[in-house]
PDB file of C-alpha atoms and ligand atoms in Angstrom:
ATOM      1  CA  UNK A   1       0.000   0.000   0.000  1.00 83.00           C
ATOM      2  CA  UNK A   2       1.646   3.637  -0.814  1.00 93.00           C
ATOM      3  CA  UNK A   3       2.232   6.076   1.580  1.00 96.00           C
ATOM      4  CA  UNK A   4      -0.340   8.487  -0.608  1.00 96.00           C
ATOM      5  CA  UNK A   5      -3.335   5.737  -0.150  1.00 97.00           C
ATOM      6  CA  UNK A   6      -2.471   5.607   3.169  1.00 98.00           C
ATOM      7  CA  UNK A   7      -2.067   9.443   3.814  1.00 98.00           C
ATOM      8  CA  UNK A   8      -6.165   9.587   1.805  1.00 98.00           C
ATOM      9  CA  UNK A   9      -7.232   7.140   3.893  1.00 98.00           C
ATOM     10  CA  UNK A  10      -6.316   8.412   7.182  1.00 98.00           C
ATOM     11  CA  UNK A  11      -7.481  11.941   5.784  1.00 98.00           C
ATOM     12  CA  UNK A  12     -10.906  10.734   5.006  1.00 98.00           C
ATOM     13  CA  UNK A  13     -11.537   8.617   7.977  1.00 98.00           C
ATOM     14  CA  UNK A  14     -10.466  11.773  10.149  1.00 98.00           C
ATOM     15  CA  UNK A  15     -12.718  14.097   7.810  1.00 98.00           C
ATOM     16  CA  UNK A  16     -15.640  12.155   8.195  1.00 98.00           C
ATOM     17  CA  UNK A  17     -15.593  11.882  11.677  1.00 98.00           C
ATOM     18  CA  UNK A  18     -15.162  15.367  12.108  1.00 98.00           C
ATOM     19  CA  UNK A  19     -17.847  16.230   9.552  1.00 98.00           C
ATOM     20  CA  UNK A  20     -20.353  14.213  11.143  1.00 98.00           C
ATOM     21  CA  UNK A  21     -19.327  14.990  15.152  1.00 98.00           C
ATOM     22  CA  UNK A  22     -18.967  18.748  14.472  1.00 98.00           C
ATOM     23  CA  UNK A  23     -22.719  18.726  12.345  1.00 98.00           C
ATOM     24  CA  UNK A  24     -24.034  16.581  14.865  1.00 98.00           C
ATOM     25  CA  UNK A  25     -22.702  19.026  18.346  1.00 98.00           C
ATOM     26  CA  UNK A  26     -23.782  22.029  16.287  1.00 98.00           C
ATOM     27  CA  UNK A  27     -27.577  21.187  15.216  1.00 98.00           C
ATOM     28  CA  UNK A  28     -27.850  19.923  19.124  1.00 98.00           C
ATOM     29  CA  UNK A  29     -26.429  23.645  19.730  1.00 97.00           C
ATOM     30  CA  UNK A  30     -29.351  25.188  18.036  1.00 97.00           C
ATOM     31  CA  UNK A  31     -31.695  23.173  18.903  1.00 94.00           C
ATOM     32  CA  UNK A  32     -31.164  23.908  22.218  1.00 91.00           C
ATOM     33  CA  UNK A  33     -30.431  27.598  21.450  1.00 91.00           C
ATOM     34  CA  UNK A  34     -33.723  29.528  23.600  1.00 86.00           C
ATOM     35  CA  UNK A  35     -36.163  31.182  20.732  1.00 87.00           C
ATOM     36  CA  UNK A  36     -37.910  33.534  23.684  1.00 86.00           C
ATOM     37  CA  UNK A  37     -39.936  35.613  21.432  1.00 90.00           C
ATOM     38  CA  UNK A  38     -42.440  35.207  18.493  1.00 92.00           C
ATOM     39  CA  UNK A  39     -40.949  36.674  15.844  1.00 95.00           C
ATOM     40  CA  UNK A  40     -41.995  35.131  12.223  1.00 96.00           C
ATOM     41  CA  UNK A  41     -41.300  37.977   9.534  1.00 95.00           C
ATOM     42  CA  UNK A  42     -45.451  38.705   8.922  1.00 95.00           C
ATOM     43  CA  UNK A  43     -47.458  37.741   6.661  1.00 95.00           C
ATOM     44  CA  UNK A  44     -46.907  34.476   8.290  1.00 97.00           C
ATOM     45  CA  UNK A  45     -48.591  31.441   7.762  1.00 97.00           C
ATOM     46  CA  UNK A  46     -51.052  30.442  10.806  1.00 96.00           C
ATOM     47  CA  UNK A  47     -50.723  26.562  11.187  1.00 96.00           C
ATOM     48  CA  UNK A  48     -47.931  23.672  11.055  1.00 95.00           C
ATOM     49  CA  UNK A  49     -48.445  22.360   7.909  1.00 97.00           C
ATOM     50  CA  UNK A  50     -48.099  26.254   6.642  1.00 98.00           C
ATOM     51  CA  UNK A  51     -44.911  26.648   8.311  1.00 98.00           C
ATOM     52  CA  UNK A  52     -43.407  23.243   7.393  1.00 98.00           C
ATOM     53  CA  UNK A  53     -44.696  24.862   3.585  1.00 98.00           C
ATOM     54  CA  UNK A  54     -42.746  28.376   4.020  1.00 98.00           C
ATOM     55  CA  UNK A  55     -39.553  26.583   5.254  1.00 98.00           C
ATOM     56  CA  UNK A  56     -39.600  24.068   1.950  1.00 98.00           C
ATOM     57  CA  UNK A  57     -40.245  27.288  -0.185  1.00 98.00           C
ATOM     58  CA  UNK A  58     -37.286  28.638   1.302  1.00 98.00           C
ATOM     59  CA  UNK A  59     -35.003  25.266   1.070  1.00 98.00           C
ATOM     60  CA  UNK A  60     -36.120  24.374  -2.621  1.00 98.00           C
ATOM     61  CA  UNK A  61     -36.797  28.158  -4.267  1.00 98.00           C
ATOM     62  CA  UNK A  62     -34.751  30.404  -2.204  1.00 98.00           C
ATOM     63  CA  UNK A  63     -37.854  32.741  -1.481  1.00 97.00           C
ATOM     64  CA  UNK A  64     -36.881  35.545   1.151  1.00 97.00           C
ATOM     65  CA  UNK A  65     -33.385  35.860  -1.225  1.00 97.00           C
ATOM     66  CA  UNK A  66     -35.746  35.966  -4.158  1.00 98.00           C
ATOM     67  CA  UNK A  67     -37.813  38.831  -2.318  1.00 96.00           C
ATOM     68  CA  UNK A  68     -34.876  40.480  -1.811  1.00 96.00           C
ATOM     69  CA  UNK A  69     -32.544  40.290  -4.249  1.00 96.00           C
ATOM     70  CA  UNK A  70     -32.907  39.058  -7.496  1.00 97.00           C
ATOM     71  CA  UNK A  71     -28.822  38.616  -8.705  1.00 96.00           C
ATOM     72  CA  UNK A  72     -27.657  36.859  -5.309  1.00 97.00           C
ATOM     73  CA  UNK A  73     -31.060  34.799  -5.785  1.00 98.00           C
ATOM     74  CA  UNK A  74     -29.833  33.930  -9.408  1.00 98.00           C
ATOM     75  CA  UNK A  75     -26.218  33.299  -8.768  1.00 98.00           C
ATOM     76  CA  UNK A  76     -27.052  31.565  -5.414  1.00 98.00           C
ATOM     77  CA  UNK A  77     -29.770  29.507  -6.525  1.00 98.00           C
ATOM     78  CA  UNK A  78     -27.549  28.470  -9.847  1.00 98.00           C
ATOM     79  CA  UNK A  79     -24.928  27.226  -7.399  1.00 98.00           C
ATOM     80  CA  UNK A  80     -27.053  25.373  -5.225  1.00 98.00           C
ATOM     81  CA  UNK A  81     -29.410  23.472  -7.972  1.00 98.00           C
ATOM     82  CA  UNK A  82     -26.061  22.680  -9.161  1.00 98.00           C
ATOM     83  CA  UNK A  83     -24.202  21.722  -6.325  1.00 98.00           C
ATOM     84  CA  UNK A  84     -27.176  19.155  -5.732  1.00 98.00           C
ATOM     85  CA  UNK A  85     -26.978  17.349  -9.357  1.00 98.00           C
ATOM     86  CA  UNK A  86     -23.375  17.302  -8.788  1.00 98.00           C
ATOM     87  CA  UNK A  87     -23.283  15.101  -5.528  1.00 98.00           C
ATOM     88  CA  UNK A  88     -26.959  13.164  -6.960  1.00 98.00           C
ATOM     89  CA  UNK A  89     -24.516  12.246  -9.557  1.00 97.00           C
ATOM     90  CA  UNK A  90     -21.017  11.459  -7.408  1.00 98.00           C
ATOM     91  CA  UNK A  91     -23.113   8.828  -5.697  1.00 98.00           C
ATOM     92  CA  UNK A  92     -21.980   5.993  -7.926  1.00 97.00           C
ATOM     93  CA  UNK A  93     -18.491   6.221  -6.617  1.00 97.00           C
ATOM     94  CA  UNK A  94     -20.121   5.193  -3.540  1.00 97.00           C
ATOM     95  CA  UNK A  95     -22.933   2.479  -4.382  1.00 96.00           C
ATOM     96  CA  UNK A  96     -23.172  -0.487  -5.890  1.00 93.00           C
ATOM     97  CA  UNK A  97     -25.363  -1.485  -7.646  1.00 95.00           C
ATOM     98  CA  UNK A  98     -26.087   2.362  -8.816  1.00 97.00           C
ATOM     99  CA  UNK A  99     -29.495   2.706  -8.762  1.00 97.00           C
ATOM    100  CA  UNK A 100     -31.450   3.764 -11.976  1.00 97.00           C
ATOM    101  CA  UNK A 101     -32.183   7.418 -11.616  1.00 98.00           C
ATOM    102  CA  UNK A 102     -28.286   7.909 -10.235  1.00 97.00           C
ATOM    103  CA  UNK A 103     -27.239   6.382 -13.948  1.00 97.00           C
ATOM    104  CA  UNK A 104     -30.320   8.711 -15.587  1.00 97.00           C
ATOM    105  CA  UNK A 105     -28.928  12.399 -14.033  1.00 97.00           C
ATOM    106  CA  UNK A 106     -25.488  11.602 -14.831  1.00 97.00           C
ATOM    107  CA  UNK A 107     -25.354  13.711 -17.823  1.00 95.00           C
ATOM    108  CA  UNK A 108     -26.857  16.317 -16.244  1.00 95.00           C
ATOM    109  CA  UNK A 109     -24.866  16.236 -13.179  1.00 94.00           C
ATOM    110  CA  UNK A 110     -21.665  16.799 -15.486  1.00 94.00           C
ATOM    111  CA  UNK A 111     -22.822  19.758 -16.832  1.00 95.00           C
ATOM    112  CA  UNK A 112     -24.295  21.252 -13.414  1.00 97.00           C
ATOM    113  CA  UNK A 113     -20.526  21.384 -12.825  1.00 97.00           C
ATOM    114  CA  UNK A 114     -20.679  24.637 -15.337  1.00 98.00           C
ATOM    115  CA  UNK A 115     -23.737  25.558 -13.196  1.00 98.00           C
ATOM    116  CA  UNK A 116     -21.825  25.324 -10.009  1.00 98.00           C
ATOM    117  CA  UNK A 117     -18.300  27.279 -11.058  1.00 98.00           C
ATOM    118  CA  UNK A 118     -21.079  30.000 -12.964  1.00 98.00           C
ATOM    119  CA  UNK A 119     -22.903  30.196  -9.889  1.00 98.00           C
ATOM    120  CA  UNK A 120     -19.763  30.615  -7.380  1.00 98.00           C
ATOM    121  CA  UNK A 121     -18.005  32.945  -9.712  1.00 98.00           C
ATOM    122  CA  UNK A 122     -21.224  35.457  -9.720  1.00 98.00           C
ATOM    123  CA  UNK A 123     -20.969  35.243  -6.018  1.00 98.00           C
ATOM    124  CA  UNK A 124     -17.499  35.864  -5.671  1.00 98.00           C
ATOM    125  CA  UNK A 125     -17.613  38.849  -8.212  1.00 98.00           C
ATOM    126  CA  UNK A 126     -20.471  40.499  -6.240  1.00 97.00           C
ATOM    127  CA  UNK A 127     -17.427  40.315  -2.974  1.00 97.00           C
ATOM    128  CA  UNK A 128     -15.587  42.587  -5.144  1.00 97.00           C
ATOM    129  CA  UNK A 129     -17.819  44.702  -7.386  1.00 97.00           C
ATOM    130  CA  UNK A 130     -20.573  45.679  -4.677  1.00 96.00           C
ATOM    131  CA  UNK A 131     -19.402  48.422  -2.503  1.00 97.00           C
ATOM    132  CA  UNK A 132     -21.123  47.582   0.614  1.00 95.00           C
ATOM    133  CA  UNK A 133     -20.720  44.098   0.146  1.00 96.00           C
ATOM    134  CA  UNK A 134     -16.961  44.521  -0.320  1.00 97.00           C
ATOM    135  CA  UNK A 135     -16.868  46.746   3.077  1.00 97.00           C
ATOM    136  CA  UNK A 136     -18.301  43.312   4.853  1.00 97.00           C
ATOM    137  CA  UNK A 137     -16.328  40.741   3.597  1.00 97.00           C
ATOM    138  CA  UNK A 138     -13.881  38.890   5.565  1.00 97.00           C
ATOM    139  CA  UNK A 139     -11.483  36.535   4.127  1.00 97.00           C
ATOM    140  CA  UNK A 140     -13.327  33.506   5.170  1.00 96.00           C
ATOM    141  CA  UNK A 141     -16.148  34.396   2.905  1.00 97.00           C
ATOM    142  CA  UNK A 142     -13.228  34.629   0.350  1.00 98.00           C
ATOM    143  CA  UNK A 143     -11.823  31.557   1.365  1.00 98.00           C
ATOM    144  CA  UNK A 144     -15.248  29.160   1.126  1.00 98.00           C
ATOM    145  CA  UNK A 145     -15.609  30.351  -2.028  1.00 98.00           C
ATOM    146  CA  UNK A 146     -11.912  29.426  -3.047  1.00 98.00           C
ATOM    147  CA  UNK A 147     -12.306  26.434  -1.743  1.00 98.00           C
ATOM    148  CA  UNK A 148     -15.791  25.763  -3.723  1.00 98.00           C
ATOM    149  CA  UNK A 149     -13.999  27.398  -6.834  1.00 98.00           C
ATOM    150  CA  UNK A 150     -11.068  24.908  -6.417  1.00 98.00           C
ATOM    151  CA  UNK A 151     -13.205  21.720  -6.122  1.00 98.00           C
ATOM    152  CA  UNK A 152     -15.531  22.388  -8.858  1.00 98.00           C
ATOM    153  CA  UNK A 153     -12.276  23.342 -11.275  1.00 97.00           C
ATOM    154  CA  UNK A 154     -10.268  20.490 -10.485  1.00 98.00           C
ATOM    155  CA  UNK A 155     -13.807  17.957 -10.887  1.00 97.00           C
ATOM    156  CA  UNK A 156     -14.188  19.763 -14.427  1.00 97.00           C
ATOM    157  CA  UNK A 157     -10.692  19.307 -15.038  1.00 97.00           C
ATOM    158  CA  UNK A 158     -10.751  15.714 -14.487  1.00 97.00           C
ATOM    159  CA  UNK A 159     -13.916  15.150 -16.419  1.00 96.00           C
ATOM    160  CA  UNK A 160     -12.832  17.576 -19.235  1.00 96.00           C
ATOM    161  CA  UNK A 161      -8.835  17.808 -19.435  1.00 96.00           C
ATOM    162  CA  UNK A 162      -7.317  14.703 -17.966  1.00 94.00           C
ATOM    163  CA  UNK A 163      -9.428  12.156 -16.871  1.00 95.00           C
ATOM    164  CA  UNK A 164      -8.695   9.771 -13.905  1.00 96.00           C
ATOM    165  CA  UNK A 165      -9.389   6.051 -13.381  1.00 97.00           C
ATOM    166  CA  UNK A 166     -12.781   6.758 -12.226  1.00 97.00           C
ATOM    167  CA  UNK A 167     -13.372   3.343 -11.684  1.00 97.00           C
ATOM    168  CA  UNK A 168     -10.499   2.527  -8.932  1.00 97.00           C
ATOM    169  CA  UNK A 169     -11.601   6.034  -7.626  1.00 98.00           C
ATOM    170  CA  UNK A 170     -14.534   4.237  -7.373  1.00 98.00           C
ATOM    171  CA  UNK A 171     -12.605   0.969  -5.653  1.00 98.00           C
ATOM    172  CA  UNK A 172     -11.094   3.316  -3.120  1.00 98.00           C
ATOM    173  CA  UNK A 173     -14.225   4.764  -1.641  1.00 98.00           C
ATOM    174  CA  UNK A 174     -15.752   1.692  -1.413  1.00 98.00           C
ATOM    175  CA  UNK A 175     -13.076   0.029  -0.009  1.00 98.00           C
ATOM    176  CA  UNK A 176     -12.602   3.363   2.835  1.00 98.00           C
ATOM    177  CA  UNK A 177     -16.417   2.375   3.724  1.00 97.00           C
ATOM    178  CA  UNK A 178     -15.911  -0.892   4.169  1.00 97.00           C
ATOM    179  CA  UNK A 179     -12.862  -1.046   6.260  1.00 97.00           C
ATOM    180  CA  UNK A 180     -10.682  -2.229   2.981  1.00 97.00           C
ATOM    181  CA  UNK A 181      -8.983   0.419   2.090  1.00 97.00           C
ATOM    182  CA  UNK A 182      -7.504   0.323  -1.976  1.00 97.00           C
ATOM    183  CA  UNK A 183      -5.032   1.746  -3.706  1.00 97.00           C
ATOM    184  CA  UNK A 184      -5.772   5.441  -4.883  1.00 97.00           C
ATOM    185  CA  UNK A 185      -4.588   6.380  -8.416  1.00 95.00           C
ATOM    186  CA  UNK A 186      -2.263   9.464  -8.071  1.00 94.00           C
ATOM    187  CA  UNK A 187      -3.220  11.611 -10.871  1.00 94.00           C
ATOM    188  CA  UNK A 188      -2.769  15.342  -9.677  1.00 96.00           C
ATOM    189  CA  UNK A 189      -6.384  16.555 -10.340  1.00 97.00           C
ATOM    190  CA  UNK A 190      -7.484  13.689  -8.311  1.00 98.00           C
ATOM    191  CA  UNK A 191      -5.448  14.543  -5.419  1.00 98.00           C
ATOM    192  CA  UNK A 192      -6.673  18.107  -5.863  1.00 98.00           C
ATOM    193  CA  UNK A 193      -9.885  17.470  -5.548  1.00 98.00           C
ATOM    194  CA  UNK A 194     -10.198  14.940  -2.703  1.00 98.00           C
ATOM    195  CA  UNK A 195      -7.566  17.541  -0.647  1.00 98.00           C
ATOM    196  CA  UNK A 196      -9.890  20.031  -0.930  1.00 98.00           C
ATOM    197  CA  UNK A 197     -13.074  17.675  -0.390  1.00 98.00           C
ATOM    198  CA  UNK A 198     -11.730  16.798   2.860  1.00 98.00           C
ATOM    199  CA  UNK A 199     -10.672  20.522   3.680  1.00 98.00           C
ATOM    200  CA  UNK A 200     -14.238  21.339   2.977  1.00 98.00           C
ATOM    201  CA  UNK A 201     -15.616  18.263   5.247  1.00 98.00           C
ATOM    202  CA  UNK A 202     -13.234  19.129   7.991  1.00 98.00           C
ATOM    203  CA  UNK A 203     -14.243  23.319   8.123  1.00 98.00           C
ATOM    204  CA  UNK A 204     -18.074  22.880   7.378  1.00 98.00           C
ATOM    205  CA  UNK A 205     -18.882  22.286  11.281  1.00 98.00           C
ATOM    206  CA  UNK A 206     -16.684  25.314  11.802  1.00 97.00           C
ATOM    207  CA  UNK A 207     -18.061  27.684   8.895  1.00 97.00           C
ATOM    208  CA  UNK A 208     -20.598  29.873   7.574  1.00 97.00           C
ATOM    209  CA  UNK A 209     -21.390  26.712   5.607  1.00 97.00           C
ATOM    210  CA  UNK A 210     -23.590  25.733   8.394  1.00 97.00           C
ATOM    211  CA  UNK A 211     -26.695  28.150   7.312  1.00 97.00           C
ATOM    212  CA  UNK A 212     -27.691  24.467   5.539  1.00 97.00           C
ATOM    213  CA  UNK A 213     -28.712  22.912   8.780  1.00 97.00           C
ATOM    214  CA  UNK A 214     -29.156  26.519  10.269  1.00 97.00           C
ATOM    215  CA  UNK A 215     -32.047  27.466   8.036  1.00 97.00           C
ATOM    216  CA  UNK A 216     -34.404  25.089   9.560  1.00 97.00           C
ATOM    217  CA  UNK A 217     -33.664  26.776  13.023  1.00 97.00           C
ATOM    218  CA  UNK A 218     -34.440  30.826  11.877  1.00 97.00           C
ATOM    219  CA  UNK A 219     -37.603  31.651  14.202  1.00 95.00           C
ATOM    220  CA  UNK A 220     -38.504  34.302  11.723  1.00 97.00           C
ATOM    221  CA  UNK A 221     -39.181  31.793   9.185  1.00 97.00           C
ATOM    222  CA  UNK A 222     -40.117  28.543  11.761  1.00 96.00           C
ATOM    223  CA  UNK A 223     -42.443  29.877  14.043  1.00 96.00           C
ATOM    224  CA  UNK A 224     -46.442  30.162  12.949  1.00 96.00           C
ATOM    225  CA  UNK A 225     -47.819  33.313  13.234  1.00 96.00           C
ATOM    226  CA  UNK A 226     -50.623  32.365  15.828  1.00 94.00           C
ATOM    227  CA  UNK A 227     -49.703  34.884  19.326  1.00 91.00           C
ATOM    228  CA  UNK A 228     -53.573  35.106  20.116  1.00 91.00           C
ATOM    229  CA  UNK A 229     -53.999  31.507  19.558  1.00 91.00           C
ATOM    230  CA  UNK A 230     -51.316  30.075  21.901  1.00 88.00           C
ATOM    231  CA  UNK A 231     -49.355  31.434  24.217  1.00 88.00           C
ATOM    232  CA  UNK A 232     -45.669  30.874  23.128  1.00 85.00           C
ATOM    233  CA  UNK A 233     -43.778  29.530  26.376  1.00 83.00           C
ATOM    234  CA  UNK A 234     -40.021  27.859  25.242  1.00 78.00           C
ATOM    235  CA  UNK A 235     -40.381  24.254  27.412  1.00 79.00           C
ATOM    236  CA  UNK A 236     -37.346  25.858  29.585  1.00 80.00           C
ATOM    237  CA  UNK A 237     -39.095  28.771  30.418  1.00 81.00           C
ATOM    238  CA  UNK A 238     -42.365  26.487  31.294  1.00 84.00           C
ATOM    239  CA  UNK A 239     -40.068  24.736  33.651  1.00 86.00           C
ATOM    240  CA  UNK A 240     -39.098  28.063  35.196  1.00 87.00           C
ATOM    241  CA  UNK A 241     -42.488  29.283  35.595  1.00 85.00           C
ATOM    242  CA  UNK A 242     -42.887  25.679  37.820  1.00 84.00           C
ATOM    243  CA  UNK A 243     -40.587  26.803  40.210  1.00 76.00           C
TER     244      UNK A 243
HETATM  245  C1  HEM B 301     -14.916  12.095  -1.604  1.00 53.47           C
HETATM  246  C2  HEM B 301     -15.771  12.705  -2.361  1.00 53.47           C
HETATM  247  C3  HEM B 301     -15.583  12.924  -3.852  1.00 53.47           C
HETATM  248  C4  HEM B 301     -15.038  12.098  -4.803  1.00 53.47           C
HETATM  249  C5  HEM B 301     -14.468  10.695  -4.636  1.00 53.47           C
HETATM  250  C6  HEM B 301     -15.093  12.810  -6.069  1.00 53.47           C
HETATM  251  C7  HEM B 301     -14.639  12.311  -7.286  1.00 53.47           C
HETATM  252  C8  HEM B 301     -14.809  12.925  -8.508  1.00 53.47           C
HETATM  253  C9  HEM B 301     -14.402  12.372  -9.776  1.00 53.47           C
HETATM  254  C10 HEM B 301     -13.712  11.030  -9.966  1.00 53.47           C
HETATM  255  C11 HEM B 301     -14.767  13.254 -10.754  1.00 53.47           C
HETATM  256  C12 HEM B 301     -14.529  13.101 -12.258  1.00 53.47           C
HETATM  257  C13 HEM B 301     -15.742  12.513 -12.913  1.00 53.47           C
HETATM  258  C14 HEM B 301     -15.482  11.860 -14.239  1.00 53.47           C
HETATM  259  O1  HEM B 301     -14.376  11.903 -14.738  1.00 53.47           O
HETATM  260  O2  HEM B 301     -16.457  11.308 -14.779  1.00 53.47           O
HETATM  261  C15 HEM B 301     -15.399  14.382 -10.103  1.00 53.47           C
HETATM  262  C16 HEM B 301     -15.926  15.472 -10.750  1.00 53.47           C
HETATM  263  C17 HEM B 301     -16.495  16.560 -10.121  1.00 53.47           C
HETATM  264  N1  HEM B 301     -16.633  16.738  -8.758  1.00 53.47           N
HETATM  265 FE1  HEM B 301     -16.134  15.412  -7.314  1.00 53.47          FE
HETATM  266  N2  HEM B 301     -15.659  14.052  -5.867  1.00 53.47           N
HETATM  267  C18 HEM B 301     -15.982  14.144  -4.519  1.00 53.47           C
HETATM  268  C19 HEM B 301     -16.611  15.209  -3.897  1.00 53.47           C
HETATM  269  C20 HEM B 301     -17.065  16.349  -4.525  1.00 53.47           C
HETATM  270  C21 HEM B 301     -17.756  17.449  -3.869  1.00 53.47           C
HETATM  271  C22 HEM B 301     -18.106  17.508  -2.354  1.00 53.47           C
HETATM  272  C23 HEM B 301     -18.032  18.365  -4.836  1.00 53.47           C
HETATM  273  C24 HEM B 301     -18.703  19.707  -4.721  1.00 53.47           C
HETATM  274  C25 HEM B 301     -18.651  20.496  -3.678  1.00 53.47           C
HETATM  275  C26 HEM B 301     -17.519  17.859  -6.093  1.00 53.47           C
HETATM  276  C27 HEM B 301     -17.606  18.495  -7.321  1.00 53.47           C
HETATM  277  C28 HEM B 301     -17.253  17.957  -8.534  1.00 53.47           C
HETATM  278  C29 HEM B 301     -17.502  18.593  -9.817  1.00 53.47           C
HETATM  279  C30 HEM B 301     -18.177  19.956 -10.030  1.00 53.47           C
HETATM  280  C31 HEM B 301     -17.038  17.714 -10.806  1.00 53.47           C
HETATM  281  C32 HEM B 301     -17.081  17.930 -12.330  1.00 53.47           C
HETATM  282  C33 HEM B 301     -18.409  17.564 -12.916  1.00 53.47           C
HETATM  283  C34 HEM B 301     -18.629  16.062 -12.889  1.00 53.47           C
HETATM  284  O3  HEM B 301     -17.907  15.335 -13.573  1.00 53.47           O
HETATM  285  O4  HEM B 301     -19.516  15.658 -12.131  1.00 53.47           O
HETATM  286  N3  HEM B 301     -16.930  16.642  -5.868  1.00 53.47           N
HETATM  287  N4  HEM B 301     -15.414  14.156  -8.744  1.00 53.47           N
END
């Protein structure tokens, strides 16, 4: 076994951990996080099944960005739609069988690669050319979007350019998930990529990345607008009022 396979494997093992520990402390952190006041951004919808509506608007179609800006909605939601044909399609390095509609998007999920660098370099060029968004940025925006910029370049480069043995790619993420680990080709684009895959796994606990889990928590956009109805009393400060 090479030192690089070995180095990968190590890496991922470590990544994944990380990924899934850090995601897993930090949704338990907002869940936990005391939402004291009813505050859903009016007109709000009244019931459950409205709410659980509003917040699937907002994960599928973007809709308070939309609202309120149309470019960052375009850009953003490019990126996104993108981002999620891209990994639909990456799951055949990681099943077997690949199931039907995995083999179906697979052209599609190529080409949302073009999507995704479109999308991130829109976003990135609004950093520079927007005054007042230029005054606010801090290099870690910069640097997620590097790092975005740098995996989807370096996918498209192996797809496009110089291709890779996709199939003992393949082999050696199989083999990492069942405790087998496989030689990794060492073509350079390769390496690139899954570097900056697990750079990406080991920083998303840690960055503003986290707005994915974090959207379901906003109380502006969670909370049913029904004050009159119910009284709104957080189950710690029920507890208090016990005492
Ligand atoms: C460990 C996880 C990953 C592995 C093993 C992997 C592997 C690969 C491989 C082998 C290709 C070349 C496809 C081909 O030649 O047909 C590729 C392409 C690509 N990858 Fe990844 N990748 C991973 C994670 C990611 C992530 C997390 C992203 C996005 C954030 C991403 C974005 C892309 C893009 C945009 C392309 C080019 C378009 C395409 O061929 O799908 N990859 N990846």
């Amino acid at each position: 076994m090479s030192t690089l396979t070995i180095f990968f494997a190590v890496l991922y093992y470590a990544a994944a951990l990380l990924l899934v520990a850090g995601l897993a402390y930090k949704i338990y952190d907002y869940a936990r996080t005391p939402a004291p006041l009813k505050i859903p951004t009016t007109p709000a919808p009244i019931t459950g099944t409205g709410v659980a509506l509003r917040v699937a608007r907002e994960v599928v179609v973007f809709e308070s960005l939309f609202k309120s800006n149309k470019w960052i909605w375009l850009f953003g939601w490019l990126f996104h739609v993108s981002l999620a044909l891209v990994l639909a399609r990456h799951l055949r390095y990681f099943t077997e069988p690949v199931a039907g509609w995995v083999t179906f998007i697979q052209p599609f999920g190529t080409y949302a690669g073009f999507g995704m660098a479109i999308g991130l370099a829109g976003l990135w060029a609004r950093r520079f050319l927007v005054d007042r968004v230029r005054y606010i940025s801090t290099a870690s925006d910069h640097l997620m979007l590097a790092l975005l910029v740098g995996i989807g370049v370096s996918g498209l480069m192996m797809k496009f350019v110089s291709p890779t043995d996709v199939v003992a790619v393949k082999t050696f993420m199989l083999g990492l998930m069942y405790f087998d680990v496989q030689p990794l080709p060492a073509d350079t684009p390769l390496l690139v990529h899954l570097a900056l895959v697990a750079i990406l796994m080991i920083v998303f606990p840690l960055s503003k990345l986290l707005h994915a889990p974090g959207l379901f928590f906003s109380p502006t956009r969670n909370q049913a607008d029904n004050p009159r109805e119910r009284r709104h009393l957080a189950p710690w400060a029920a507890r208090l009022e016990q005492k």
